[in-house]
CSV table of C-alpha atoms and ligand atoms in Angstrom, one decimal:
chain,number,residue,atom,x,y,z
U,1050,UNK,CA,95.4,-141.4,56.8
U,1051,UNK,CA,98.8,-140.2,56.5
U,1052,UNK,CA,98.6,-141.4,52.7
U,1053,UNK,CA,96.6,-142.3,50.4
U,1054,UNK,CA,96.2,-146.2,50.3
U,1055,UNK,CA,95.0,-148.0,47.9
U,1056,UNK,CA,96.7,-151.1,47.8
U,1057,UNK,CA,93.6,-152.8,49.9
U,1058,UNK,CA,91.0,-152.3,51.7
U,1059,UNK,CA,93.0,-154.2,54.3
U,1060,UNK,CA,94.6,-150.8,55.4
U,1061,UNK,CA,91.8,-149.2,56.4
U,1062,UNK,CA,92.7,-147.7,60.1
U,1063,UNK,CA,90.2,-148.3,62.9
U,1064,UNK,CA,87.6,-145.0,62.5
U,1065,UNK,CA,87.0,-142.9,65.9
U,1066,UNK,CA,83.8,-144.3,66.6
U,1067,UNK,CA,85.1,-147.9,66.7
U,1068,UNK,CA,88.4,-146.8,68.8
U,1069,UNK,CA,85.5,-144.7,71.2
U,1070,UNK,CA,83.8,-148.0,71.2
U,1071,UNK,CA,87.0,-150.4,72.2
U,1072,UNK,CA,88.3,-147.9,75.0
U,1073,UNK,CA,85.0,-148.8,76.4
U,1074,UNK,CA,84.5,-152.4,75.3
U,1075,UNK,CA,83.5,-154.8,78.8
U,1076,UNK,CA,85.6,-157.8,78.7
U,1077,UNK,CA,86.3,-161.0,79.9
U,1078,UNK,CA,87.9,-164.4,79.3
U,1079,UNK,CA,85.9,-165.8,76.1
U,1080,UNK,CA,87.8,-169.0,76.0
U,1081,UNK,CA,85.7,-169.3,79.2
U,1082,UNK,CA,82.6,-167.6,77.0
U,1083,UNK,CA,82.5,-164.7,79.9
U,1084,UNK,CA,83.6,-161.9,77.0
U,1085,UNK,CA,80.1,-160.1,77.0
U,1086,UNK,CA,81.4,-157.7,73.8
U,1087,UNK,CA,82.7,-161.2,71.9
U,1088,UNK,CA,79.7,-163.3,72.7
U,1089,UNK,CA,77.5,-159.9,71.5
U,1090,UNK,CA,79.3,-159.9,68.1
U,1091,UNK,CA,78.7,-163.8,67.5
U,1092,UNK,CA,75.5,-163.4,67.6
U,1093,UNK,CA,75.1,-160.3,65.5
U,1094,UNK,CA,76.7,-162.0,62.9
U,1095,UNK,CA,74.7,-164.8,63.2
U,1096,UNK,CA,71.6,-163.3,62.4
U,1097,UNK,CA,73.4,-161.1,59.8
U,1098,UNK,CA,73.9,-164.7,57.9
U,1099,UNK,CA,71.1,-165.9,59.4
U,1100,UNK,CA,72.9,-168.9,60.7
U,1101,UNK,CA,72.7,-170.3,64.4
U,1102,UNK,CA,75.8,-169.2,66.1
U,1103,UNK,CA,79.0,-167.2,65.6
U,1104,UNK,CA,83.0,-167.6,66.0
U,1105,UNK,CA,84.8,-164.6,66.4
U,1106,UNK,CA,88.3,-165.8,64.9
U,1107,UNK,CA,92.5,-163.7,64.3
U,1108,UNK,CA,91.5,-163.4,60.5
U,1109,UNK,CA,89.9,-164.9,57.5
U,1110,UNK,CA,91.7,-167.6,56.7
U,1111,UNK,CA,91.9,-168.7,60.4
U,1112,UNK,CA,88.1,-168.9,59.4
U,1113,UNK,CA,88.2,-170.6,56.8
U,1114,UNK,CA,91.1,-173.3,58.0
U,1115,UNK,CA,88.9,-173.9,61.3
U,1116,UNK,CA,85.9,-174.3,58.7
U,1117,UNK,CA,87.7,-176.6,56.5
U,1118,UNK,CA,89.4,-178.5,59.6
U,1119,UNK,CA,85.5,-179.0,61.2
U,1120,UNK,CA,83.9,-180.0,58.0
U,1121,UNK,CA,86.6,-182.1,56.5
U,1122,UNK,CA,88.9,-185.1,57.9
U,1123,UNK,CA,92.5,-186.1,56.4
U,1124,UNK,CA,92.3,-188.1,53.0
U,1125,UNK,CA,88.5,-186.0,52.1
U,1126,UNK,CA,88.6,-183.6,49.8
U,1127,UNK,CA,87.5,-179.9,48.8
U,1128,UNK,CA,86.3,-179.0,45.2
U,1129,UNK,CA,87.6,-175.4,44.9
U,1130,UNK,CA,87.8,-172.7,42.7
U,1131,UNK,CA,91.6,-173.0,41.5
U,1132,UNK,CA,92.0,-169.4,41.7
U,1133,UNK,CA,89.9,-169.2,45.0
U,1134,UNK,CA,91.7,-167.7,48.8
U,1135,UNK,CA,91.2,-170.5,49.9
U,1136,UNK,CA,93.3,-172.5,47.4
U,1137,UNK,CA,95.7,-170.0,46.5
U,1138,UNK,CA,96.2,-167.2,49.0
U,1139,UNK,CA,96.6,-169.2,52.4
U,1140,UNK,CA,99.6,-170.7,53.0
U,1141,UNK,CA,97.6,-174.2,51.4
U,1142,UNK,CA,96.8,-174.7,55.2
U,1143,UNK,CA,93.9,-177.3,54.3
U,1144,UNK,CA,96.5,-179.5,53.0
U,1145,UNK,CA,99.7,-179.0,55.6
U,1146,UNK,CA,97.5,-178.6,59.0
U,1147,UNK,CA,94.3,-180.8,57.9
U,1148,UNK,CA,95.6,-182.9,55.3
U,1149,UNK,CA,92.3,-182.2,53.3
U,1150,UNK,CA,92.7,-182.6,50.0
U,1151,UNK,CA,92.5,-179.5,47.4
U,1152,UNK,CA,90.3,-180.7,44.1
U,1153,UNK,CA,90.7,-177.4,42.4
U,1154,UNK,CA,88.8,-176.2,39.4
U,1155,UNK,CA,88.9,-173.6,36.6
U,1156,UNK,CA,86.2,-170.3,37.0
U,1157,UNK,CA,84.3,-168.3,34.9
U,1158,UNK,CA,85.1,-164.3,34.8
U,1159,UNK,CA,83.4,-164.0,37.7
U,1160,UNK,CA,84.5,-166.8,39.7
U,1161,UNK,CA,82.6,-169.8,39.2
U,1162,UNK,CA,83.4,-173.5,39.0
U,1163,UNK,CA,80.5,-174.8,36.0
U,1164,UNK,CA,78.3,-177.0,38.2
U,1165,UNK,CA,77.8,-179.9,35.6
U,1166,UNK,CA,82.1,-180.0,36.2
U,1167,UNK,CA,81.4,-179.4,40.2
U,1168,UNK,CA,79.0,-182.8,40.1
U,1169,UNK,CA,81.8,-184.9,38.1
U,1170,UNK,CA,84.1,-184.2,39.9
U,1171,UNK,CA,82.5,-185.9,43.0
U,1172,UNK,CA,84.0,-188.8,43.7
U,1173,UNK,CA,82.5,-192.3,43.9
U,1174,UNK,CA,83.0,-195.1,46.6
U,1175,UNK,CA,86.4,-197.3,45.7
U,1176,UNK,CA,89.6,-197.9,47.9
U,1177,UNK,CA,92.2,-195.4,45.7
U,1178,UNK,CA,89.9,-192.3,45.8
U,1179,UNK,CA,89.8,-189.9,48.2
U,1180,UNK,CA,86.3,-189.1,49.7
U,1181,UNK,CA,84.6,-185.6,48.5
U,1182,UNK,CA,83.1,-183.8,51.6
U,1183,UNK,CA,83.5,-179.9,50.9
U,1184,UNK,CA,82.7,-177.4,48.1
U,1185,UNK,CA,84.5,-174.3,49.0
U,1186,UNK,CA,83.0,-171.1,46.9
U,1187,UNK,CA,83.8,-167.2,47.1
U,1188,UNK,CA,81.9,-164.0,47.3
U,1189,UNK,CA,82.4,-161.7,46.3
U,1190,UNK,CA,85.6,-163.2,44.3
U,1191,UNK,CA,89.0,-161.5,44.9
U,1192,UNK,CA,90.5,-162.5,41.6
U,1193,UNK,CA,87.8,-162.1,39.3
U,1194,UNK,CA,87.9,-157.8,40.3
U,1195,UNK,CA,86.1,-158.3,43.1
U,1196,UNK,CA,83.0,-159.3,41.0
U,1197,UNK,CA,79.7,-160.3,43.1
U,1198,UNK,CA,78.4,-163.7,42.3
U,1199,UNK,CA,74.5,-163.9,42.5
U,1200,UNK,CA,72.8,-166.4,44.7
U,1201,UNK,CA,71.7,-168.3,41.9
U,1202,UNK,CA,75.0,-169.7,41.7
U,1203,UNK,CA,74.8,-171.3,45.5
U,1204,UNK,CA,71.6,-172.7,45.3
U,1205,UNK,CA,72.8,-174.7,42.1
U,1206,UNK,CA,76.0,-175.6,43.8
U,1207,UNK,CA,73.5,-176.7,47.2
U,1208,UNK,CA,71.6,-178.8,45.2
U,1209,UNK,CA,75.0,-180.4,43.8
U,1210,UNK,CA,76.0,-180.7,47.7
U,1211,UNK,CA,72.6,-182.2,48.9
U,1212,UNK,CA,72.4,-184.8,46.2
U,1213,UNK,CA,75.9,-186.4,47.2
U,1214,UNK,CA,75.7,-185.5,51.2
U,1215,UNK,CA,78.3,-183.0,50.9
U,1216,UNK,CA,79.2,-179.4,52.7
U,1217,UNK,CA,79.8,-176.3,51.6
U,1218,UNK,CA,81.9,-173.9,52.8
U,1219,UNK,CA,81.5,-169.6,51.7
U,1220,UNK,CA,84.5,-167.3,52.0
U,1221,UNK,CA,82.8,-164.2,52.4
U,1222,UNK,CA,86.2,-162.1,53.0
U,1223,UNK,CA,83.9,-159.6,51.0
U,1224,UNK,CA,80.2,-160.9,51.6
U,1225,UNK,CA,78.9,-157.6,52.4
U,1226,UNK,CA,80.4,-156.1,49.5
U,1227,UNK,CA,78.8,-158.9,47.2
U,1228,UNK,CA,75.6,-158.4,49.4
U,1229,UNK,CA,75.7,-154.9,48.9
U,1230,UNK,CA,76.5,-154.9,45.0
U,1231,UNK,CA,73.6,-157.2,44.3
U,1232,UNK,CA,71.3,-155.3,46.3
U,1233,UNK,CA,70.4,-157.9,48.8
U,1234,UNK,CA,70.7,-159.0,51.9
U,1235,UNK,CA,73.7,-160.7,52.7
U,1236,UNK,CA,71.5,-163.8,54.0
U,1237,UNK,CA,70.4,-164.0,50.6
U,1238,UNK,CA,73.5,-165.2,49.8
U,1239,UNK,CA,74.7,-167.2,52.7
U,1240,UNK,CA,71.2,-169.5,53.2
U,1241,UNK,CA,72.4,-171.5,50.5
U,1242,UNK,CA,75.5,-172.5,52.3
U,1243,UNK,CA,76.8,-174.1,55.7
U,1244,UNK,CA,79.1,-171.7,56.9
U,1245,UNK,CA,80.4,-168.8,56.5
U,1246,UNK,CA,83.6,-166.5,57.0
U,1247,UNK,CA,83.5,-163.1,56.7
U,1248,UNK,CA,85.8,-160.3,57.6
U,1249,UNK,CA,85.6,-157.3,59.6
U,1250,UNK,CA,88.9,-156.0,58.9
U,1251,UNK,CA,88.6,-155.1,55.3
U,1252,UNK,CA,85.8,-152.7,53.9
U,1253,UNK,CA,84.5,-153.0,56.9
U,1254,UNK,CA,87.1,-150.8,58.8
U,1255,UNK,CA,87.8,-152.8,62.1
U,1256,UNK,CA,91.7,-152.8,63.0
U,1257,UNK,CA,91.5,-157.4,63.3
U,1258,UNK,CA,89.3,-160.1,62.8
U,1259,UNK,CA,86.7,-162.4,61.2
U,1260,UNK,CA,83.9,-164.4,62.6
U,1261,UNK,CA,82.6,-167.5,61.0
U,1262,UNK,CA,79.2,-168.4,61.5
U,1263,UNK,CA,77.0,-171.8,60.8
U,1264,UNK,CA,75.4,-174.3,62.7
U,1265,UNK,CA,75.3,-174.0,66.6
U,1266,UNK,CA,76.7,-178.0,66.8
U,1267,UNK,CA,79.2,-176.7,63.9
U,1268,UNK,CA,80.2,-173.9,65.5
U,1269,UNK,CA,80.6,-176.2,68.5
U,1270,UNK,CA,83.3,-178.1,67.2
U,1271,UNK,CA,85.2,-175.4,65.5
U,1272,UNK,CA,85.7,-173.9,68.7
U,1273,UNK,CA,87.9,-176.6,69.8
U,1274,UNK,CA,89.5,-176.4,66.3
U,1275,UNK,CA,90.0,-172.8,66.6
U,1276,UNK,CA,91.8,-173.4,70.1
U,1277,UNK,CA,94.1,-176.2,68.3
U,1278,UNK,CA,95.3,-173.8,66.2
U,1279,UNK,CA,95.9,-171.2,68.8
U,1280,UNK,CA,93.1,-169.1,68.3
U,1281,UNK,CA,91.6,-169.1,72.0
U,1282,UNK,CA,91.5,-165.0,72.9
U,1283,UNK,CA,91.1,-163.6,76.2
U,1284,UNK,CA,89.7,-160.3,76.8
U,1285,UNK,CA,89.6,-159.5,72.7
U,1286,UNK,CA,86.0,-157.8,73.8
U,1287,UNK,CA,88.1,-154.8,72.5
U,1288,UNK,CA,88.8,-156.0,69.3
U,1289,UNK,CA,85.1,-157.6,68.9
U,1290,UNK,CA,83.6,-154.1,70.1
U,1291,UNK,CA,85.4,-152.5,66.5
U,1292,UNK,CA,83.7,-155.6,64.7
U,1293,UNK,CA,80.1,-154.7,66.4
U,1294,UNK,CA,80.5,-150.6,65.0
U,1295,UNK,CA,81.6,-152.7,62.2
U,1296,UNK,CA,78.1,-154.2,61.9
U,1297,UNK,CA,76.3,-151.8,62.6
U,1298,UNK,CA,77.8,-149.2,60.4
U,1299,UNK,CA,79.7,-149.6,58.4
U,1300,UNK,CA,77.9,-152.0,55.3
U,1301,UNK,CA,75.6,-149.9,54.1
U,1302,UNK,CA,78.1,-147.0,53.5
U,1303,UNK,CA,80.1,-150.1,51.3
U,1304,UNK,CA,78.1,-148.3,48.3
U,1305,UNK,CA,80.0,-145.5,48.6
U,1306,UNK,CA,83.0,-147.2,48.0
U,1307,UNK,CA,81.6,-149.2,44.5
U,1308,UNK,CA,80.8,-145.6,44.0
U,1309,UNK,CA,84.2,-144.2,44.4
U,1310,UNK,CA,85.6,-147.4,42.4
U,1311,UNK,CA,83.0,-146.3,39.3
U,1312,UNK,CA,84.9,-143.0,39.7
U,1313,UNK,CA,88.0,-144.0,40.0
U,1314,UNK,CA,86.9,-146.8,36.7
U,1315,UNK,CA,85.6,-143.7,34.5
U,1316,UNK,CA,88.7,-141.6,35.4
U,1317,UNK,CA,91.3,-143.8,34.2
U,1318,UNK,CA,89.5,-145.5,31.1
U,1319,UNK,CA,89.7,-141.6,29.7
U,1320,UNK,CA,93.9,-141.6,30.2
U,1321,UNK,CA,96.1,-142.5,27.1
U,1322,UNK,CA,98.1,-145.4,27.8
U,1323,UNK,CA,95.7,-146.6,30.6
U,1324,UNK,CA,93.3,-149.4,29.9
U,1325,UNK,CA,90.5,-150.8,32.2
U,1326,UNK,CA,87.5,-152.7,31.6
U,1327,UNK,CA,84.9,-150.7,32.8
U,1328,UNK,CA,81.9,-153.6,32.9
U,1329,UNK,CA,84.2,-155.9,35.4
U,1330,UNK,CA,84.2,-152.8,38.1
U,1331,UNK,CA,81.4,-154.2,40.3
U,1332,UNK,CA,82.3,-153.4,43.9
U,1333,UNK,CA,85.5,-152.0,45.5
U,1334,UNK,CA,88.4,-153.1,43.2
U,1335,UNK,CA,89.7,-151.1,39.9
U,1336,UNK,CA,92.3,-153.5,37.7
U,1337,UNK,CA,93.8,-151.9,34.7
U,1338,UNK,CA,96.6,-152.2,32.9
U,1339,UNK,CA,99.5,-149.8,32.1
U,1340,UNK,CA,100.0,-150.1,28.2
U,1341,UNK,CA,103.4,-151.4,26.5
U,1342,UNK,CA,103.6,-148.2,24.4
U,1343,UNK,CA,104.7,-146.7,28.3
U,1344,UNK,CA,107.8,-145.9,28.6
U,1345,UNK,CA,107.6,-147.0,32.1
U,1346,UNK,CA,108.2,-150.0,34.4
U,1347,UNK,CA,105.7,-151.0,36.8
U,1348,UNK,CA,108.2,-150.3,39.5
U,1349,UNK,CA,108.5,-146.7,38.3
U,1350,UNK,CA,105.1,-145.7,37.6
U,1351,UNK,CA,104.2,-146.9,41.3
U,1352,UNK,CA,107.1,-145.1,42.7
U,1353,UNK,CA,106.1,-141.9,40.5
U,1354,UNK,CA,102.5,-142.2,42.4
U,1355,UNK,CA,104.1,-142.4,45.8
U,1356,UNK,CA,106.8,-139.1,44.9
U,1357,UNK,CA,104.2,-136.9,43.2
U,1358,UNK,CA,101.2,-137.3,46.1
U,1359,UNK,CA,101.8,-140.4,48.0
U,1360,UNK,CA,99.5,-142.4,46.5
U,1361,UNK,CA,99.9,-145.9,47.7
U,1362,UNK,CA,98.7,-148.9,44.8
U,1363,UNK,CA,99.3,-152.5,44.3
U,1364,UNK,CA,101.3,-154.3,41.2
U,1365,UNK,CA,100.1,-157.1,40.0
U,1366,UNK,CA,102.8,-158.6,38.0
U,1367,UNK,CA,103.0,-158.0,34.3
U,1368,UNK,CA,101.9,-154.4,33.6
U,1369,UNK,CA,98.8,-154.9,35.9
U,1370,UNK,CA,97.5,-152.6,39.3
U,1371,UNK,CA,94.8,-153.0,41.6
U,1372,UNK,CA,93.5,-149.8,43.4
U,1373,UNK,CA,91.3,-150.5,46.4
U,1374,UNK,CA,88.4,-148.1,47.1
U,1375,UNK,CA,87.4,-147.9,51.3
U,1376,UNK,CA,86.2,-145.8,54.3
U,1377,UNK,CA,90.1,-143.9,54.3
U,1378,UNK,CA,89.5,-142.9,50.4
U,1379,UNK,CA,86.6,-140.3,49.4
U,1380,UNK,CA,86.0,-138.9,45.9
U,1381,UNK,CA,89.1,-136.5,47.0
U,1382,UNK,CA,91.5,-138.9,46.7
U,1383,UNK,CA,90.1,-140.5,44.2
U,1384,UNK,CA,90.5,-137.0,41.7
U,1385,UNK,CA,93.8,-136.9,43.0
U,1386,UNK,CA,94.6,-140.3,41.9
U,1387,UNK,CA,93.2,-139.7,38.7
U,1388,UNK,CA,95.1,-136.7,38.1
U,1389,UNK,CA,98.4,-137.6,39.1
U,1390,UNK,CA,98.3,-140.5,36.9
U,1391,UNK,CA,97.1,-138.2,33.8
U,1392,UNK,CA,100.7,-136.0,34.9
U,1393,UNK,CA,102.9,-139.0,35.2
U,1394,UNK,CA,101.5,-140.4,31.8
U,1395,UNK,CA,101.5,-137.0,30.1
U,1396,UNK,CA,105.1,-136.5,30.9
U,1397,UNK,CA,106.6,-139.6,29.5
E,32,PLP,C1,91.5,-161.5,52.8
E,32,PLP,C2,90.6,-162.0,52.6
E,32,PLP,C3,90.4,-163.6,52.9
E,32,PLP,C4,92.0,-164.0,54.4
E,32,PLP,O1,91.4,-162.7,55.1
E,32,PLP,P1,92.8,-162.6,56.2
E,32,PLP,O2,92.4,-161.7,57.4
E,32,PLP,O3,93.8,-161.8,55.3
E,32,PLP,O4,93.5,-163.8,56.6
E,32,PLP,C5,90.2,-164.8,52.3
E,32,PLP,N1,89.5,-164.3,51.6
E,32,PLP,C6,89.5,-164.0,50.9
E,32,PLP,C7,89.0,-163.9,49.4
E,32,PLP,C8,90.6,-162.6,50.8
E,32,PLP,O5,89.6,-161.3,50.1
């Protein structure tokens, strides 16, 4: 990469292997179901998540929206974490485009809603009330430092859903980070949910795309919903080819990103003026703060990193920052980051 970019794992460029696979991909018209590379990716994604079928979509947001609109209809309600991506970071699409009413609940330190509160939130049959239809969960949990949530929580959610005839969808944008961090197969997590979306375009390194997976009849319906959202694609096998490489070659190496995040967190923790909670670093994200005593604004700190070493970092408001590791960040880049932060703080 031309710069050392810690802002997100979405910044990853396709790997050389991906570019080659993209150049050579057999393609067809996917709206006719004739793109062999997309068909192969969808089957592979379904196998990895233990579902019957998959649907290639343009983004994680489109996958989640397609899922919600396929599971629920206008005036129905989705129980959802109040700091989850589907509720907070997807422009309110479930409500604005689908008329699905979100019912947000608080989450704990790793992104779990309280199970008793979830159950108490299910609506009874009364003409005044929206009707509960869906529970939305997320893993890993972005707003909780990318925390990986162990499967027993989803087993609990499943029991509630079964008791009340609800459907469970997982926003698994970083599902494989969670699985690798927990050292389990992704399907050990997804077996508890009806459908799941995961992103190919984050830590897995593909340039574009996500896959929505679920039962065959659900995916059949979702294909129509995707079309209605303008998401029908033609010779997109060129994109799916990178996704196949992502699933075959980029999942296990996520452990390297997690190790680099540890290295980064431990390095930062030794610098006076920086605060980082080491125990919250479980996947590829490091959240840290710049102490009030340091006479730099957050903007000046970010600017100094860019000027000194072409290091790009994302601010979270106040004096908090998020650094994300990925394929293009190695141990050397992490060392450079830590050294440069140390230099900047020593100079003020
Ligand atoms: C990135 C992300 C999404 C959405 O993915 P896009 O491809 O950016 O639309 C959904 N959920 C979580 C948790 C994410 O991190």
